[in-house]
Coordinates of C-alpha atoms and ligand atoms in Angstrom, one line a residue:
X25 CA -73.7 -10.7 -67.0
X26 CA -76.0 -13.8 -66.4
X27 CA -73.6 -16.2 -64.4
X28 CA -72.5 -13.5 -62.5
X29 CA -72.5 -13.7 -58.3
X30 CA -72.2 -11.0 -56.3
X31 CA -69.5 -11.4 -53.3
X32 CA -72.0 -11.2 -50.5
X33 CA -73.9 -14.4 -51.7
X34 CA -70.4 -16.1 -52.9
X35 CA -70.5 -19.4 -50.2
X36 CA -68.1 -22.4 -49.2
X37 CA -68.1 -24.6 -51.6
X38 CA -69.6 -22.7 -54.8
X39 CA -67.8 -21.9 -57.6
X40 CA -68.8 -18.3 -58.8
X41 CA -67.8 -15.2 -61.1
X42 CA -67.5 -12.5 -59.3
X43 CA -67.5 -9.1 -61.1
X44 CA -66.1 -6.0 -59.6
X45 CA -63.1 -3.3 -58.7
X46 CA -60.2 -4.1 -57.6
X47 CA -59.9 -2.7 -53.8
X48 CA -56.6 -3.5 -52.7
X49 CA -53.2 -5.6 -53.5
X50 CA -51.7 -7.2 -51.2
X51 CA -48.0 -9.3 -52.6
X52 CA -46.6 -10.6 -49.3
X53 CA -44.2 -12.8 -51.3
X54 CA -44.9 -16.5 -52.0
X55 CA -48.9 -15.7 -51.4
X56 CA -51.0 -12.4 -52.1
X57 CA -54.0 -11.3 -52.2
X58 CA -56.5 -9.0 -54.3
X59 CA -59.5 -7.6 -52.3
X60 CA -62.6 -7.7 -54.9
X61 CA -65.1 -5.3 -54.5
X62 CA -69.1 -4.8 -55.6
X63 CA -72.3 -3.1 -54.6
X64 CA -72.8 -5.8 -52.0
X65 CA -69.7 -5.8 -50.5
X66 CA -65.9 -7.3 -51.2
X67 CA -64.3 -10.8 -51.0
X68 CA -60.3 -11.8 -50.9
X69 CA -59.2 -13.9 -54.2
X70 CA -56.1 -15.7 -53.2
X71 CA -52.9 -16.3 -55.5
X72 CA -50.6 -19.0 -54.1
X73 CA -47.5 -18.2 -57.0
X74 CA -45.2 -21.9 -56.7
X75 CA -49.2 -23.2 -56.9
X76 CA -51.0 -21.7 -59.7
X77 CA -50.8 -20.8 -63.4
X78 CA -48.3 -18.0 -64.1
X79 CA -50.3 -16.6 -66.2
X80 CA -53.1 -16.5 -64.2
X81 CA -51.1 -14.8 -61.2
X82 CA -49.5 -12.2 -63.6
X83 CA -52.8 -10.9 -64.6
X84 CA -54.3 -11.4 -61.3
X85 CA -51.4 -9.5 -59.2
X86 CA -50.3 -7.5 -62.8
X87 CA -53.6 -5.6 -62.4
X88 CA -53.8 -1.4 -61.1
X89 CA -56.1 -0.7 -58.4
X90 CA -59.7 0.6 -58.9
X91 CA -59.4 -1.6 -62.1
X92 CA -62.9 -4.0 -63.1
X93 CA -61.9 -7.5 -63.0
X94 CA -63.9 -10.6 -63.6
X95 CA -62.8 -13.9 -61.0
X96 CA -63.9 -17.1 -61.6
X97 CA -62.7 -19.7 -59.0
X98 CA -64.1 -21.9 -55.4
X99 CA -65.1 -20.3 -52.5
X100 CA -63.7 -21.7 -49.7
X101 CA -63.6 -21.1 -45.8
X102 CA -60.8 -19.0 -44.9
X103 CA -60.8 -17.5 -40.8
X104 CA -58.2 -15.0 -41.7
X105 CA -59.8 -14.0 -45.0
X106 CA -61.8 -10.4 -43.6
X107 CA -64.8 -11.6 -44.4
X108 CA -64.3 -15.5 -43.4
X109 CA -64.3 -16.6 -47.3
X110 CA -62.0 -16.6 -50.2
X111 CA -61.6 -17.3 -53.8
X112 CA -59.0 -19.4 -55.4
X113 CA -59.5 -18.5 -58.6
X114 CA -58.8 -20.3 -62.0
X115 CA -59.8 -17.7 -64.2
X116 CA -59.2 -13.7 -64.5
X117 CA -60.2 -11.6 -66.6
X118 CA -59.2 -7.7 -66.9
X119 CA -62.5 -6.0 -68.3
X120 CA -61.6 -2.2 -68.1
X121 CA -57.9 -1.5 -66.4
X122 CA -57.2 1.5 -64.1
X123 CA -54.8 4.2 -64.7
X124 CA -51.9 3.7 -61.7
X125 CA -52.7 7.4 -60.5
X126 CA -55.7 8.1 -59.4
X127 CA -57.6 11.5 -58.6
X128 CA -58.6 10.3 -55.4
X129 CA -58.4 7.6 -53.1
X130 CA -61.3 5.1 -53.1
X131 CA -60.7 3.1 -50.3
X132 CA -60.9 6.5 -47.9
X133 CA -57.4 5.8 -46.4
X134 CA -56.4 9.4 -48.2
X135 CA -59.0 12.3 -47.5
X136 CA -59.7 13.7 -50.5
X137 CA -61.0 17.7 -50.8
X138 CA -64.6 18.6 -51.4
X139 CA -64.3 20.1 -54.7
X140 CA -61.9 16.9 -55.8
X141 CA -64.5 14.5 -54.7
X142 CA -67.0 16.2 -56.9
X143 CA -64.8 16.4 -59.9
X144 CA -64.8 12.6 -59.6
X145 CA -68.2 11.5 -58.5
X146 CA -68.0 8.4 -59.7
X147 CA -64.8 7.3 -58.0
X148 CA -65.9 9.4 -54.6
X149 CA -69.3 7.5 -54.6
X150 CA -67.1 4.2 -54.9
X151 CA -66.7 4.9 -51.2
X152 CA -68.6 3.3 -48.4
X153 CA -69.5 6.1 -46.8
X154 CA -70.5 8.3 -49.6
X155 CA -72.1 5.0 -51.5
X156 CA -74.2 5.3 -47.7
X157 CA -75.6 8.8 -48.3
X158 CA -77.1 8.2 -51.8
X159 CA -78.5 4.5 -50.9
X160 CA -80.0 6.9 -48.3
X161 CA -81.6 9.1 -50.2
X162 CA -83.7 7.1 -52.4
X163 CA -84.7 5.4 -48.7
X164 CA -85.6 8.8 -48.1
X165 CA -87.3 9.1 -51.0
X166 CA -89.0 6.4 -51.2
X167 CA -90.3 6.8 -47.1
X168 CA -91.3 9.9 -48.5
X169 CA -93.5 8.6 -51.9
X170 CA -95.3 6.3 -49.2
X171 CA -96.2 8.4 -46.9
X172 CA -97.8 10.9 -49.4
X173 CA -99.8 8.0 -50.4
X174 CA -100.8 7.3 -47.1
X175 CA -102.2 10.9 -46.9
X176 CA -104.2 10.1 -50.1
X177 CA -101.8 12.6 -52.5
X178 CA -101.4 12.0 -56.3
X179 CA -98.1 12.4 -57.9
X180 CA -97.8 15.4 -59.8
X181 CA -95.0 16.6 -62.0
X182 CA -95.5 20.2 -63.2
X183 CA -93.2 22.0 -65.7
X184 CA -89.5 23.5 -64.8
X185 CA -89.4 26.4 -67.8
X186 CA -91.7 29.0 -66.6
X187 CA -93.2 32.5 -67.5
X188 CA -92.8 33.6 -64.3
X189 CA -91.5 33.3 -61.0
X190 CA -93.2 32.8 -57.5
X191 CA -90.3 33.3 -54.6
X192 CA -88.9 36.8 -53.7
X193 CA -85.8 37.1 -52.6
X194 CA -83.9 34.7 -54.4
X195 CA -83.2 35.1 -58.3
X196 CA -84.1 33.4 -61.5
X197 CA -82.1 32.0 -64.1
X198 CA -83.2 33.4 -67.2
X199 CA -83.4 31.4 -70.3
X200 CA -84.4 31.5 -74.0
X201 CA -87.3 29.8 -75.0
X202 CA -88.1 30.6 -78.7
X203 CA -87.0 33.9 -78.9
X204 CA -89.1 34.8 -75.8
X205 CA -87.6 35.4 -72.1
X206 CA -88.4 32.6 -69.7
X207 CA -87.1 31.1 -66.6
X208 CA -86.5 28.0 -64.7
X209 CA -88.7 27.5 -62.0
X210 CA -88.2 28.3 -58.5
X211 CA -90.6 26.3 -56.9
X212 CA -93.6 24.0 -58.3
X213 CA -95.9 26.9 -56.1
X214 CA -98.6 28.0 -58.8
X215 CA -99.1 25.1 -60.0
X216 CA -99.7 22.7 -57.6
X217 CA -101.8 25.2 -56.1
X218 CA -103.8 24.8 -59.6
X219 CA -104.0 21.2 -59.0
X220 CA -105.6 21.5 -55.9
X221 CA -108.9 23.0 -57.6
X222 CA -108.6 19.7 -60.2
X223 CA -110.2 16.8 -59.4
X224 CA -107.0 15.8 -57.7
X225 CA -107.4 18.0 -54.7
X226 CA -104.0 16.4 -52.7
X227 CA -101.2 16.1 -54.4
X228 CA -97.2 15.8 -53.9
X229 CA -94.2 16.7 -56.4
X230 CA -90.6 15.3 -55.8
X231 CA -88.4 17.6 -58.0
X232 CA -85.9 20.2 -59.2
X233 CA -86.2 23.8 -58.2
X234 CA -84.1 26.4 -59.5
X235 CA -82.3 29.3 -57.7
X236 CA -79.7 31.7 -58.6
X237 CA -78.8 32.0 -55.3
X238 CA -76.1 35.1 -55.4
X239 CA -73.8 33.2 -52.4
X240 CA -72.0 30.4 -51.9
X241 CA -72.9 29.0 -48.6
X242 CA -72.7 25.5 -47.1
X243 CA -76.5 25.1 -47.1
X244 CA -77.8 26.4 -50.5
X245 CA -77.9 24.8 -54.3
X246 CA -78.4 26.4 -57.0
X247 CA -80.6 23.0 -58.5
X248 CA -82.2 21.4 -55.3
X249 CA -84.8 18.8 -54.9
X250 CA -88.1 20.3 -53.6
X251 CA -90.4 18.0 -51.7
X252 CA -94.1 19.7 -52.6
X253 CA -97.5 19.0 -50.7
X254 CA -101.1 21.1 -51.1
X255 CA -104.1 19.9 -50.4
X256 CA -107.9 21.1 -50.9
X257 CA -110.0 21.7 -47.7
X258 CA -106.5 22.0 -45.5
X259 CA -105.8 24.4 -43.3
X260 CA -102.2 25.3 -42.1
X261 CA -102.0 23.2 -39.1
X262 CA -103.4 20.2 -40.8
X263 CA -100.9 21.2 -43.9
X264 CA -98.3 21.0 -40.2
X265 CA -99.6 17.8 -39.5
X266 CA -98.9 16.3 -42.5
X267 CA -95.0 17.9 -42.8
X268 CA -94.6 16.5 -39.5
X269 CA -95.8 12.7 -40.9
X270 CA -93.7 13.0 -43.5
X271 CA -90.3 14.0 -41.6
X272 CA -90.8 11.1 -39.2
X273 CA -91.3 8.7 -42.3
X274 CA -88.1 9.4 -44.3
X275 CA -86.7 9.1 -40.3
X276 CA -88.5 5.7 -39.8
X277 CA -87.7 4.0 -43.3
X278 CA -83.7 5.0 -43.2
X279 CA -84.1 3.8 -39.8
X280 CA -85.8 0.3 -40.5
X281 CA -84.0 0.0 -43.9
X282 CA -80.8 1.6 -44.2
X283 CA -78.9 0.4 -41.0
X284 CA -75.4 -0.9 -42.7
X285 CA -75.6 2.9 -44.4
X286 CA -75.5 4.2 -41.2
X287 CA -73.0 1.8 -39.6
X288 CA -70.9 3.2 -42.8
X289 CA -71.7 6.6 -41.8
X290 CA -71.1 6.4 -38.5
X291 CA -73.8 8.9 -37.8
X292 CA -75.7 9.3 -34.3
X293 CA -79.2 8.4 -35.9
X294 CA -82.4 8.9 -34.2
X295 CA -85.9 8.5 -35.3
X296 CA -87.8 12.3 -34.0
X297 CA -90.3 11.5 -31.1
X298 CA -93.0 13.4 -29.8
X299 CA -94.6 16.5 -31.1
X300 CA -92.9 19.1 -33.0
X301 CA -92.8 22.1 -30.7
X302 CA -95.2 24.9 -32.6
X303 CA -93.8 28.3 -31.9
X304 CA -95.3 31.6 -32.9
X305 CA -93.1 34.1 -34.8
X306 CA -93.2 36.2 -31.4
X307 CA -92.5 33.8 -29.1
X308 CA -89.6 32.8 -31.5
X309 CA -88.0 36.3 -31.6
X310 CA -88.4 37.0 -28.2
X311 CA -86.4 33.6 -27.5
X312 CA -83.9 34.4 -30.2
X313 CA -83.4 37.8 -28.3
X314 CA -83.2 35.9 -24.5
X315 CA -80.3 33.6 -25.7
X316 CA -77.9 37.0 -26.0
X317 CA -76.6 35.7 -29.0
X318 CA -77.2 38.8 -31.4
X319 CA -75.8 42.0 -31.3
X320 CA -79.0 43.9 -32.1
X321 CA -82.4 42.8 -30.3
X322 CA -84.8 41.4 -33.3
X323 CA -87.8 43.8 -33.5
X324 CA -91.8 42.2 -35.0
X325 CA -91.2 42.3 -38.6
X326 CA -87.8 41.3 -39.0
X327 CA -86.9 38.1 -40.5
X328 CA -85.2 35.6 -38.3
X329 CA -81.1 35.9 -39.5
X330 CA -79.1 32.8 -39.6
X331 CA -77.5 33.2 -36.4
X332 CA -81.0 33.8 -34.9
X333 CA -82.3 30.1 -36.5
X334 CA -78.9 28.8 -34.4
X335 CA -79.3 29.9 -31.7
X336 CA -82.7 29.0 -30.9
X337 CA -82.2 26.1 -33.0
X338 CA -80.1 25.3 -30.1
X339 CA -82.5 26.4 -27.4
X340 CA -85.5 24.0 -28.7
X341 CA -83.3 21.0 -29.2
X342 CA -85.5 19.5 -31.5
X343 CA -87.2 20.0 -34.8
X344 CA -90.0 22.6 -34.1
X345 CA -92.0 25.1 -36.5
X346 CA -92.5 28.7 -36.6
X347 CA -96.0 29.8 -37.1
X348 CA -98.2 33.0 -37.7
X349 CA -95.9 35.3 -39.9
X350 CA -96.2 38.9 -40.2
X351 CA -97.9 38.9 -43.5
X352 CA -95.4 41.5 -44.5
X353 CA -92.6 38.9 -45.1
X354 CA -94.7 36.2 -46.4
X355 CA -95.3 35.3 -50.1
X356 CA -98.5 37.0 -52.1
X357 CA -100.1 33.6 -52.1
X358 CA -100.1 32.8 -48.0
X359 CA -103.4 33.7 -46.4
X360 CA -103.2 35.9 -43.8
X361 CA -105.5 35.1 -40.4
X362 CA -109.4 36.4 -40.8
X363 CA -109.0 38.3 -37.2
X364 CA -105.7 40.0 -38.1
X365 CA -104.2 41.1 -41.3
X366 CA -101.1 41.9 -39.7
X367 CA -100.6 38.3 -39.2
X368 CA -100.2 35.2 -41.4
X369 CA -101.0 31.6 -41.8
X370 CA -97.4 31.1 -42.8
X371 CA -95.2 28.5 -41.2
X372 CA -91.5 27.1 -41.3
X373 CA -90.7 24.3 -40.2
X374 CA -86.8 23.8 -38.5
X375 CA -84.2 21.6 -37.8
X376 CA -82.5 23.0 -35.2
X377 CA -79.5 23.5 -37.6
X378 CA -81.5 25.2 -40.2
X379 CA -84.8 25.6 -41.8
X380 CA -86.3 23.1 -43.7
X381 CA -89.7 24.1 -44.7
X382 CA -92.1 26.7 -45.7
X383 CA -95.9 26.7 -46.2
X384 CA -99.0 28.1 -45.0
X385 CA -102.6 28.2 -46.0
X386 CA -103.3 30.0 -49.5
X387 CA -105.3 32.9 -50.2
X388 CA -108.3 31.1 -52.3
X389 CA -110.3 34.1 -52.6
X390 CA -109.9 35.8 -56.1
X391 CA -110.0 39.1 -55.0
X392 CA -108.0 39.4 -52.1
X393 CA -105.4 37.3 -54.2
X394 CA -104.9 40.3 -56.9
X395 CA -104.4 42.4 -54.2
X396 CA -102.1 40.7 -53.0
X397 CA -100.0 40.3 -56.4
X398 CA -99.7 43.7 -56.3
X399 CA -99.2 44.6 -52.9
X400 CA -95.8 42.8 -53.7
X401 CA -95.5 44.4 -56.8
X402 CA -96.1 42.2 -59.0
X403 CA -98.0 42.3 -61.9
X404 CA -101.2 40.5 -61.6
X405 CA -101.8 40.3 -65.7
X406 CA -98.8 38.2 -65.9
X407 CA -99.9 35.3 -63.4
X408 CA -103.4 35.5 -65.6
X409 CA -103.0 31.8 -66.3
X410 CA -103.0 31.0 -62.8
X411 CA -105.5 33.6 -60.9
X412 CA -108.5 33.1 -63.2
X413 CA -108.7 29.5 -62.2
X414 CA -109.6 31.1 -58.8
X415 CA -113.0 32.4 -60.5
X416 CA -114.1 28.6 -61.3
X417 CA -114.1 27.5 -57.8
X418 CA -111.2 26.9 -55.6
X419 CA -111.3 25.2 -52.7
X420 CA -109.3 26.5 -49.5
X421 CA -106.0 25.1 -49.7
X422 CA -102.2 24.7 -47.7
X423 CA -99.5 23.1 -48.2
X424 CA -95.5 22.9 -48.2
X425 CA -92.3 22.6 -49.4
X426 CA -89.1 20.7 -48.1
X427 CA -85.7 21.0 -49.5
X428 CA -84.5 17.0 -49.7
X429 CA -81.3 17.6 -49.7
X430 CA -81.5 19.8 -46.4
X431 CA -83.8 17.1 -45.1
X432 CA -81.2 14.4 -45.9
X433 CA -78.3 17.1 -44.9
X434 CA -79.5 17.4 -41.1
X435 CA -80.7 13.8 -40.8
X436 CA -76.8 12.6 -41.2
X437 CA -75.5 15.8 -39.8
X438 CA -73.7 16.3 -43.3
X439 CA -71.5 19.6 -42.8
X440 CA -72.3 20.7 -46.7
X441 CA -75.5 20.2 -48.8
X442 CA -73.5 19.2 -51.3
X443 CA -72.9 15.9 -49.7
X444 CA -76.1 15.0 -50.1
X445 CA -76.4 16.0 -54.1
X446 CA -74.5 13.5 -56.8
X447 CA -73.7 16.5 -59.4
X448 CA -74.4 19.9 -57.1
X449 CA -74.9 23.2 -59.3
X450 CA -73.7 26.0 -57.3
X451 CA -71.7 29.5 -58.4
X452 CA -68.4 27.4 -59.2
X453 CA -69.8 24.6 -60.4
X454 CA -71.9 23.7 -63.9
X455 CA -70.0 20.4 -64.6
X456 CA -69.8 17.1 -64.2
Ligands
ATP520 P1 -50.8 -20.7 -45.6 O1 -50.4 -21.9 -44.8 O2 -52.3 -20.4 -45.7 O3 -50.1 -20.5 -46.9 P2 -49.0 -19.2 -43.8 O4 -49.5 -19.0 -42.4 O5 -48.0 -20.3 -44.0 O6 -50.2 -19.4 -44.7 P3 -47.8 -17.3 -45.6 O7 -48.2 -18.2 -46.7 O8 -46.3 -16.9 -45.5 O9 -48.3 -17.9 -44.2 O10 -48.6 -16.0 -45.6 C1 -48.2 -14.7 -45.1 C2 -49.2 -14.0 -44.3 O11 -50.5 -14.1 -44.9 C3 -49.3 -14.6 -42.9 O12 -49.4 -13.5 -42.0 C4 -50.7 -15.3 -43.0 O13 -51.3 -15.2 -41.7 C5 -51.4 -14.5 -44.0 N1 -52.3 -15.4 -44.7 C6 -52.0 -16.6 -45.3 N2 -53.1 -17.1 -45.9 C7 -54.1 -16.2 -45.7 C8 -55.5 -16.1 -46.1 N3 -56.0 -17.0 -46.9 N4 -56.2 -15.0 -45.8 C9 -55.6 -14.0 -45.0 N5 -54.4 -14.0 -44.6 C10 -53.6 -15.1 -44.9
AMO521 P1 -89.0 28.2 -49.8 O1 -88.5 29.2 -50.7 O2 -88.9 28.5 -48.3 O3 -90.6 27.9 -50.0 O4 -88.4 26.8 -50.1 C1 -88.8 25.6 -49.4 C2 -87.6 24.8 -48.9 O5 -86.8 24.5 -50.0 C3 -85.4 24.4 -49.5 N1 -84.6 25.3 -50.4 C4 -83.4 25.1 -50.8 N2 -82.5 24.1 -50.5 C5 -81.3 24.2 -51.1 N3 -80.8 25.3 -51.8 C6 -81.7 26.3 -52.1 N4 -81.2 27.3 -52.8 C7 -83.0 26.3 -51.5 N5 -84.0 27.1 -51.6 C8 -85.0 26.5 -50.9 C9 -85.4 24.9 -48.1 C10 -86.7 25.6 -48.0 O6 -87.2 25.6 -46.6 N6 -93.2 27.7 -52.5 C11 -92.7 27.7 -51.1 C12 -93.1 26.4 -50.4 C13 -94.6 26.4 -50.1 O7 -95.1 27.4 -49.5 O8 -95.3 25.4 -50.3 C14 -91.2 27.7 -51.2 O9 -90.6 27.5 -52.2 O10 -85.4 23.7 -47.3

């Protein structure tokens, strides 16, 4: 639409076309009022009946909520108008009519459930609020994208249908591929590990992972957007450092760039300062066990349960990480430390809701890295395509990944993660 102007620009004095939905009718007899509303905002179009054009007014006023309209008329100065202007329009045009009943309410007066929101994406997301979180994330995003260039990373984007799978613990979703089994990938691990040893050597990869995640729990997806980073000649606190740089960065942008989102939101924002604490995996259980809060007393080699990450979550206050792992419950491909096997470069990183990030140094060493497939039992043969590489010369490497829609979750203190996903996949949900 080339003459079009959108209602936060519409001034005194112009005449415009403004293009939008139809927010709210107001008919309070001899005068009402339509509330026109766009991406940058809304504006009221006045209809004076004994004054204007009955056709005009019939289609103006005739018109069902959440309908697209299209208002050509003067702006003029109005002090009671909610945003100090209106339009008296001399032209209307209907361009796609609402139904009368609507799934949900876009205006927010009526609270809508979860699962009806998501069955109607399009009219939830019409919503200030929820318009807030998505303008947010690609802030996020974006902070993100700059930062990584900052750090000297290239963009990768590696393949989602895989031969094989890199996370215990959590399942993958088979899938056909020419008559042969393969699977969606968990996690862009292997491979930009593999990129590492190209003449990239830093690299990041903004992207899908794929989990068949058995439960249905407020904080997992079965499609989320993994935030990778490896880099050659790292080690895993300089991998830390980076995380750290890059969590502050989606904090600084939404903070400098997306305050009417968060105004929208209402959400107690604030940029991280200082440090994140660095605990070790001991120090973290012993805390875990000082706060009372389990009924059995976490023992070295136990993975922290989700009560656990709460309650010292709540102890430390802040974002913090977890460092040096018992290698036992740490992926094949995290190095352990040279003075102790027992122990590993492995590291999460938390928000004291929940954990946000894993990484660790890698093993580079060829040998110790087939001993470590099957230590797990795996089957080294099948990762072929990725441990030969580690006979032409691999650097040392670490890196992470960060689940964006946790990251974007805890920063607005969203209660589900699927607030923070347009179309979330989970074990109910495969459509829209
Ligand atoms: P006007 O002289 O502008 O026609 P009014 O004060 O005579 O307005 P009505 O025409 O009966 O009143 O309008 C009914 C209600 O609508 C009143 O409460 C009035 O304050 C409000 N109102 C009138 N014009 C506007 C406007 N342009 N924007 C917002 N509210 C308005
Ligand atoms: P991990 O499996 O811990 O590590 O995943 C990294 C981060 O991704 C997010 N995440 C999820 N978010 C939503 N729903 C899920 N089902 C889900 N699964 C994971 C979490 C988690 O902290 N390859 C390693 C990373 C590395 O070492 O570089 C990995 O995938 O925020």
């Amino acid at each position: 639409m080339q003459n079009r102007t959108y209602t936060a620009d519409a001034e005194p004095g112009d005449t415009v076309t403004v293009a939008g939905w139809v927010h709210e009718i107001r008919d309070l007899g001899g005068i009402a009022f339509i509330i026109v509303r766009d991406t940058t905002g809304k504006i009221q179009v006045k209809f004076e009946k004994d004054e204007m054009d009955d056709d005009l007014v019939e289609t103006g006023l005739g018109v069902n909520r959440e309908s697209v309209v299209e208002i050509t008329g003067d702006v003029k100065e109005e002090p009671r108008a909610p945003t100090d202007v209106e339009i008296v329009p001399t032209e209307v045009e209907v361009v796609a009519a609402a139904e009368p009943e609507l799934p949900l309410d876009p205006s927010g007066k009526v609270d809508a459930d979860l699962s009806t929101r998501l069955d109607n994406r399009t009219l939830d997301a019409r919503k200030e609020d929820v318009e807030a979180v998505f303008k947010i994330r690609g802030e996020v995003l974006r902070s993100v994208r700059e930062q990584f260039r900052e750090l000297g990373c290239s963009e990768i984007n590696t393949p989602k249908i895989v031969a094989t799978g890199t996370e215990g613990g959590t399942e993958l979703f088979p899938i056909t591929y020419f008559g042969e089994e393969a699977f969606m990938n968990q996690s862009p691990q292997l491979f930009k590990q593999l990129m590492v040893g190209s003449g990239l050597e830093r690299v990041f990869e903004i992207g899908p992972i794929f989990r068949a995640e058995e439960h249905n729990t407020p904080r997992h997806l079965n499609e989320a957007t993994s935030i990778d980073f490896e880099s050659a000649f790292y080690d895993h606190t300089e991998a830390m450092d980076a995380c750290e740089s890059v969590v502050k960065a989606a904090y600084e942008g939404v903070a400098q760039n997306c305050q009417d989102e968060l105004d929208a939101l209402g959400v107690d924002f604030e940029v991280p300062e200082g440090d994140f604490p660095r605990l070790t995996y001991e120090e973290a259980i012993e805390r875990i066990n000082a706060t009372g809060e389990l009924d059995e007393m976490l023992v070295w080699g136990d993975d922290l349960p989700t009560e656990g990450e709460k309650a010292l979550g709540e102890d430390v206050g802040t974002h913090y990480f977890i460092t040096d792992w018992p290698s036992e419950i740490k992926p094949f491909y995290i190095k352990d430390h040279d003075d102790d096997e027992e122990l590993s470069t492995g590291f999460d990183m938390m928000h004291p809701r929940m954990e946000l990030v894993s990484g660790g140094q890698r093993e580079h060493r060829y040998e110790r890295l087939v001993d470590g497939f099957e230590q797990q039992g795996l089957d080294p043969e099948a990762f072929d395509y990725y441990t030969k590489m580690f006979k032409y010369g691999m650097p040392p490497h670490a890196g992470w990944g960060l689940g964006g829609e946790r990251l974007i979750m805890t920063m607005l203190g969203l209660d589900n993660i699927r607030e923070a996903v347009l179309f979330p996949r989970d074990r109910q949900r495969l459509s829209p």
